[in-house]
Coordinates of C-alpha atoms and ligand atoms in Angstrom, one line a residue:
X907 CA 13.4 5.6 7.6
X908 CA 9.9 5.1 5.8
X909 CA 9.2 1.7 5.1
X910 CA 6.7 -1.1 3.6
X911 CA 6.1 -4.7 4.8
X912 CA 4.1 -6.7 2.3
X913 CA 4.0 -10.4 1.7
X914 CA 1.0 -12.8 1.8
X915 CA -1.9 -12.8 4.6
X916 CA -0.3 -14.6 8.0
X917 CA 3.4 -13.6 7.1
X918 CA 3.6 -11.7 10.1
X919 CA 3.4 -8.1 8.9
X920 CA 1.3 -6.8 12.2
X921 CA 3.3 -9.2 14.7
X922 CA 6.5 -7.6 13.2
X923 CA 5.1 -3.8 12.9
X924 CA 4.4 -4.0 16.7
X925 CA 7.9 -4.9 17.7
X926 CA 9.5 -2.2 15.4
X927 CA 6.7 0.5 16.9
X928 CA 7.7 -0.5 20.9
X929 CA 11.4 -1.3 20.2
X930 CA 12.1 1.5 17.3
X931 CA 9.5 4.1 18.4
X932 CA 8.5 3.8 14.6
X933 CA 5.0 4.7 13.5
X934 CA 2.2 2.5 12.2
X935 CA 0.2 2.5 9.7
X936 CA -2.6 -0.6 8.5
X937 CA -4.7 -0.3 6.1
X938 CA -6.4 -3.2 7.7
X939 CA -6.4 -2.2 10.4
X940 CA -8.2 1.3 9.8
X941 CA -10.6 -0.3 8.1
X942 CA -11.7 -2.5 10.8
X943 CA -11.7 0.4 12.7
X944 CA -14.1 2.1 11.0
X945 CA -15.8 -1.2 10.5
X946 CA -16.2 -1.3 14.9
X947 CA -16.9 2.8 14.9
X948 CA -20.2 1.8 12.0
X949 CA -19.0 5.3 10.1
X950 CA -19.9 4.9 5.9
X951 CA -16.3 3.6 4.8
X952 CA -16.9 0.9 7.6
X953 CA -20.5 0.0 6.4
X954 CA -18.9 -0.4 3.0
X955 CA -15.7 -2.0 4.3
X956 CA -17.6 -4.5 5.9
X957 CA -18.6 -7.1 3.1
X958 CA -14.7 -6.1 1.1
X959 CA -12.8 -7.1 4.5
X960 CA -14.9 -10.5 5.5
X961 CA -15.1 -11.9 1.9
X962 CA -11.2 -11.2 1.4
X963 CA -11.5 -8.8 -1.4
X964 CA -9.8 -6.0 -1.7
X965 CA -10.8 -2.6 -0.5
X966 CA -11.5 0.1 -4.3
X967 CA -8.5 2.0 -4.9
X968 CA -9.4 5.4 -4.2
X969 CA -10.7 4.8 -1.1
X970 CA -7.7 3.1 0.2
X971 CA -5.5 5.9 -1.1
X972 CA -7.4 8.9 0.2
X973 CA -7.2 7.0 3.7
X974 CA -3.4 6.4 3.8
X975 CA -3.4 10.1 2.6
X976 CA -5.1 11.8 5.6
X977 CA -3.2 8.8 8.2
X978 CA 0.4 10.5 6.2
X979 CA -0.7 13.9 6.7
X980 CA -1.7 13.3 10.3
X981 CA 1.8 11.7 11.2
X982 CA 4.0 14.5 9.6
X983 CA 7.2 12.7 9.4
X984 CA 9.3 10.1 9.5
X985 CA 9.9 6.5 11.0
X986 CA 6.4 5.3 8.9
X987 CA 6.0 1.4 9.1
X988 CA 3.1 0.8 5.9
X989 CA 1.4 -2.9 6.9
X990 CA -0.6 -3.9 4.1
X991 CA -0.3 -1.1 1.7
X992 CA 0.6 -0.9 -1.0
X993 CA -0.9 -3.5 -1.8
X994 CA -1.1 -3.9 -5.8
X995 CA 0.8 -1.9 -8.7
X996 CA -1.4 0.9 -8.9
X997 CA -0.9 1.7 -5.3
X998 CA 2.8 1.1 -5.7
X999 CA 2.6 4.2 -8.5
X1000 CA 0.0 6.1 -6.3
X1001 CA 2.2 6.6 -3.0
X1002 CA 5.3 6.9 -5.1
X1003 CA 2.9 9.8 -6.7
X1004 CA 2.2 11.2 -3.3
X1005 CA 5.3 10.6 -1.7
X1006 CA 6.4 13.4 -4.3
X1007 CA 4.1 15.6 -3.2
X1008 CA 4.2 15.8 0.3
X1009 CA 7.8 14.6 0.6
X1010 CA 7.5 10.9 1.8
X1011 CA 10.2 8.4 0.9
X1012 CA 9.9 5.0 0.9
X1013 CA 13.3 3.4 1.7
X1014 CA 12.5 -0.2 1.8
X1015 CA 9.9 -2.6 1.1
X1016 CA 10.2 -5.8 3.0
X1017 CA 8.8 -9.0 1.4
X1018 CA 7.7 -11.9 4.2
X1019 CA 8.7 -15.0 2.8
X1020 CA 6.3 -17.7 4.5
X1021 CA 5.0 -20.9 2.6
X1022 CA 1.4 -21.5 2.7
X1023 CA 0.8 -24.0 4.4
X1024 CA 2.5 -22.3 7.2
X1025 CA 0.2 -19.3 6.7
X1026 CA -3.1 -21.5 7.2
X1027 CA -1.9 -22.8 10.4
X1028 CA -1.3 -19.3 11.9
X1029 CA -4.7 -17.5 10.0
X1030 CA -6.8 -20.6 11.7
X1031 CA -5.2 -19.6 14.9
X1032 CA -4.8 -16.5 15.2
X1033 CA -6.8 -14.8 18.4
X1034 CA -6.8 -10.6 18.3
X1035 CA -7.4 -8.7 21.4
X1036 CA -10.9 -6.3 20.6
X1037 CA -9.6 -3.5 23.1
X1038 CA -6.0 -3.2 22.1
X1039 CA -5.6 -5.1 19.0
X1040 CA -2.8 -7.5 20.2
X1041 CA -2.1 -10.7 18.1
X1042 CA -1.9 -13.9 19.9
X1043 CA -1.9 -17.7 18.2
X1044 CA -3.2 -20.3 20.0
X1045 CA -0.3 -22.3 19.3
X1046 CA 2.9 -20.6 18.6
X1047 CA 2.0 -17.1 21.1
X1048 CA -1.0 -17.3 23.2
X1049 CA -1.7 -15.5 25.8
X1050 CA -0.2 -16.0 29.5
X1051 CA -3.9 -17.0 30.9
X1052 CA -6.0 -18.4 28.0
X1053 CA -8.2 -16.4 27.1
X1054 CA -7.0 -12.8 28.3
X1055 CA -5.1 -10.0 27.1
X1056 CA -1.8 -9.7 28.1
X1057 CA -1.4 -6.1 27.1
X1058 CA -4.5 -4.6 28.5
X1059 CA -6.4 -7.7 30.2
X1060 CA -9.3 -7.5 28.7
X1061 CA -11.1 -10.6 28.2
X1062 CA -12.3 -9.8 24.4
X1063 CA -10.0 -12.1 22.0
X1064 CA -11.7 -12.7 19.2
X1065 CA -11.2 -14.4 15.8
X1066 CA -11.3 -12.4 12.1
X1067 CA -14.4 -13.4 10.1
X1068 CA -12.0 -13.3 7.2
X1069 CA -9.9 -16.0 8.9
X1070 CA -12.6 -18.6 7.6
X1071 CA -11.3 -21.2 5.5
X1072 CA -13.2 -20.0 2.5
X1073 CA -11.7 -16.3 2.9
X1074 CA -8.0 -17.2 3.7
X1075 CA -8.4 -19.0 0.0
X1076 CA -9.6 -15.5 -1.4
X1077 CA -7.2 -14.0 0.2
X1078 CA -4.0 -16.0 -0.4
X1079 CA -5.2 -15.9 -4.8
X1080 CA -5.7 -12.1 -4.6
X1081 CA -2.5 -11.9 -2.9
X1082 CA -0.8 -14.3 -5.7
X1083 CA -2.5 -12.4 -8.2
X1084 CA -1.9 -8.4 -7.0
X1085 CA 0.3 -8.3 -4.7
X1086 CA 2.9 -10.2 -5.0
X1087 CA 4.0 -8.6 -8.7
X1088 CA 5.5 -5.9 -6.2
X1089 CA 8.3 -7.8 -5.6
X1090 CA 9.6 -6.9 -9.2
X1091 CA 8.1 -3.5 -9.0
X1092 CA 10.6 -2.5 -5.6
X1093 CA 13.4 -5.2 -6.9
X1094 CA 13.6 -3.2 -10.4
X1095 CA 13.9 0.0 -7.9
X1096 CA 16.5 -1.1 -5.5
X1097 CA 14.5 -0.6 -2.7
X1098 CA 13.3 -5.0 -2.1
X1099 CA 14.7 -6.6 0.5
X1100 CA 13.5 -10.1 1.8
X1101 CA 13.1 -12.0 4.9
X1102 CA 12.6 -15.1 5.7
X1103 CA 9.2 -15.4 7.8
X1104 CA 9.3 -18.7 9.1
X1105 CA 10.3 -19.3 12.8
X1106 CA 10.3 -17.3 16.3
X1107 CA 8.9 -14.4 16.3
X1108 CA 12.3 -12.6 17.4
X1109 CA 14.1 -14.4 15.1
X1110 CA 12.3 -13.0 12.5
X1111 CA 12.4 -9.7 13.7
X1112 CA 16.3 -10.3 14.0
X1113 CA 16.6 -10.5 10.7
X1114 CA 14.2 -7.7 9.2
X1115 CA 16.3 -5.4 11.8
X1116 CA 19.6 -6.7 9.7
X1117 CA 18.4 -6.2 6.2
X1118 CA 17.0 -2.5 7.5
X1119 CA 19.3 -1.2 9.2
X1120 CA 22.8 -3.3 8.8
X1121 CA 25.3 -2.0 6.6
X1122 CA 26.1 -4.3 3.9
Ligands
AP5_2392 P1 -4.9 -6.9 6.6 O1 -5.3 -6.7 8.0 O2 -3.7 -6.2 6.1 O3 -4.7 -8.5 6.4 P2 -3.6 -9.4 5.6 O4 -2.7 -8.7 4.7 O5 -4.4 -10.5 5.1 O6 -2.6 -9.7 6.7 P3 -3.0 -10.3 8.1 O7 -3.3 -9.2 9.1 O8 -4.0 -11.4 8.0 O9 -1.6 -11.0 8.5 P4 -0.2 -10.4 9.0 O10 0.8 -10.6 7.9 O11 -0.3 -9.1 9.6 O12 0.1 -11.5 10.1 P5 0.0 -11.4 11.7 O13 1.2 -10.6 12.2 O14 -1.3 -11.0 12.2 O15 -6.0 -6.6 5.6 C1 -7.3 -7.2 5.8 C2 -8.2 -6.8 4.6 O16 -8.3 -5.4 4.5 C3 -7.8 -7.2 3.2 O17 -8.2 -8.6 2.9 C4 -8.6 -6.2 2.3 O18 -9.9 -6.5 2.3 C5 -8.4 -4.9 3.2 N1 -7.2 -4.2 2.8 C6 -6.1 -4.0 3.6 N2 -5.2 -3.2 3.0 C7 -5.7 -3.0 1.8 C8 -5.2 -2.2 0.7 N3 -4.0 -1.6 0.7 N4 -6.0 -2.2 -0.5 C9 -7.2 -2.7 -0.5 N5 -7.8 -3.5 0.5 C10 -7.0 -3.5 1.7 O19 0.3 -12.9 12.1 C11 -0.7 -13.9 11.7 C12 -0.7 -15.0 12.9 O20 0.5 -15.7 12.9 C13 -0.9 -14.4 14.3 O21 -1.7 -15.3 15.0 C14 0.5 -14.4 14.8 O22 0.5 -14.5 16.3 C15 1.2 -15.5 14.1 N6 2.6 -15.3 13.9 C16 3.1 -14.2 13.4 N7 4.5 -14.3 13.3 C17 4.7 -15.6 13.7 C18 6.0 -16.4 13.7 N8 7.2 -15.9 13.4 N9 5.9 -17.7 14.2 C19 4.7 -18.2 14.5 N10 3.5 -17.5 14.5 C20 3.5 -16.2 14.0

């Protein structure tokens, strides 16, 4: 099963991809995430990426798409988690475009219902391991020893320049503004369903792996 996670920055779209990669052997793909990895590697999309990722604008179109392209082609098949992609209406029609052309269905997409508020509190503290990527919040899921990994140990946790007041703001309008019209675009194709984002971690991940894979 191919499927999307969307809702607003801090819903828990990474946290949740992570469980459903170790515990359903699914693949991942971010479109955050590959951009901050070209952001750390210095190649020309990261150079460009750069300023887009830490004001909390989004990333052009076309360069977005022709990323998640070559990521697709690269995992030929199925069991695809997208994390932050699509990401506004013209994506939505772009991978539906695509997913005609190379075969790739999207079964669900899963909207994170989480109210802001809540979403400050976990941006503000939200600590990310530099080696592995890991998520940790200071709060709710930090790390057995403060300040190290638990996955890989390293002692690198940093905090997202675009976890600044100023950019979760940016952020959380954009998202109003672009991507949260997908609910209607996936409702009016049978494919929405949504979970409630607020509480434990597992919780939460109890109850995407009901509305994806329970029969009704
Ligand atoms: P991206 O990395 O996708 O950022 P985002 O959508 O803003 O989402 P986040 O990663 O901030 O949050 P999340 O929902 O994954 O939450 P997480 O699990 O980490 O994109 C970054 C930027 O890249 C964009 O702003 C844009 O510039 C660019 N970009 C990306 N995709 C693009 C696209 N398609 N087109 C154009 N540009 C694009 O959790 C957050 C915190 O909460 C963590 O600390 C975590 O530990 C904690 N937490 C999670 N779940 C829970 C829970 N249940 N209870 C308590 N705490 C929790």
């Amino acid at each position: 099963m191919n499927i999307v996670l969307f809702g607003p920055p801090g819903a828990g779209k990474g946290t949740q991809s992570a469980l459903l990669v170790s515990q359903k052997k699914m693949h991942h793909i971010s479109t955050g995430d590959l951009f901050r990895s070209h952001i750390k590697s210095k190649t020309p999309l990261g150079l460009r990426a750069k300023e887009y990722l830490d004001s909390g604008r989004l990333m052009p179109d076309d360069v977005t798409l022709s990323m998640v392209k070559e990521a697709l082609a690269m995992l030929h098949g199925e069991g695809v988690v997208l994390d932050g992609f699509p990401r506004n209406v013209a994506q939505a029609d772009a991978l539906e475009t695509l997913g005609r052309e190379v075969g790739f269905d999207v079964e669900k997409a899963v909207f994170f219902d989480v109210p802001e508020a809540v979403l400050v509190g976990r941006l503000s503290g939200r600590w990310t391991c530099r080696n592995c990527g890991a998520v940790y919040h200071e709060v709710n899921t930090p790390p057995k020893v403060a300040g190290v990994c638990d996955r890989c140990q390293s002692k690198d946790l940093y905090q997202r320049a675009d976890d600044s007041l100023e950019s979760i703001k940016t952020r959380l309008k954009i998202y109003q503004e672009t991507t949260a019209p997908l609910r209607d675009y996936y409702q009016a194709r049978g494919r929405l369903a949504a979970v409630d984002g607020q509480g434990p971690t597992e919780q939460v991940y109890d109850r995407l792996c009901r509305v994806l894979w329970e029969k009704k």
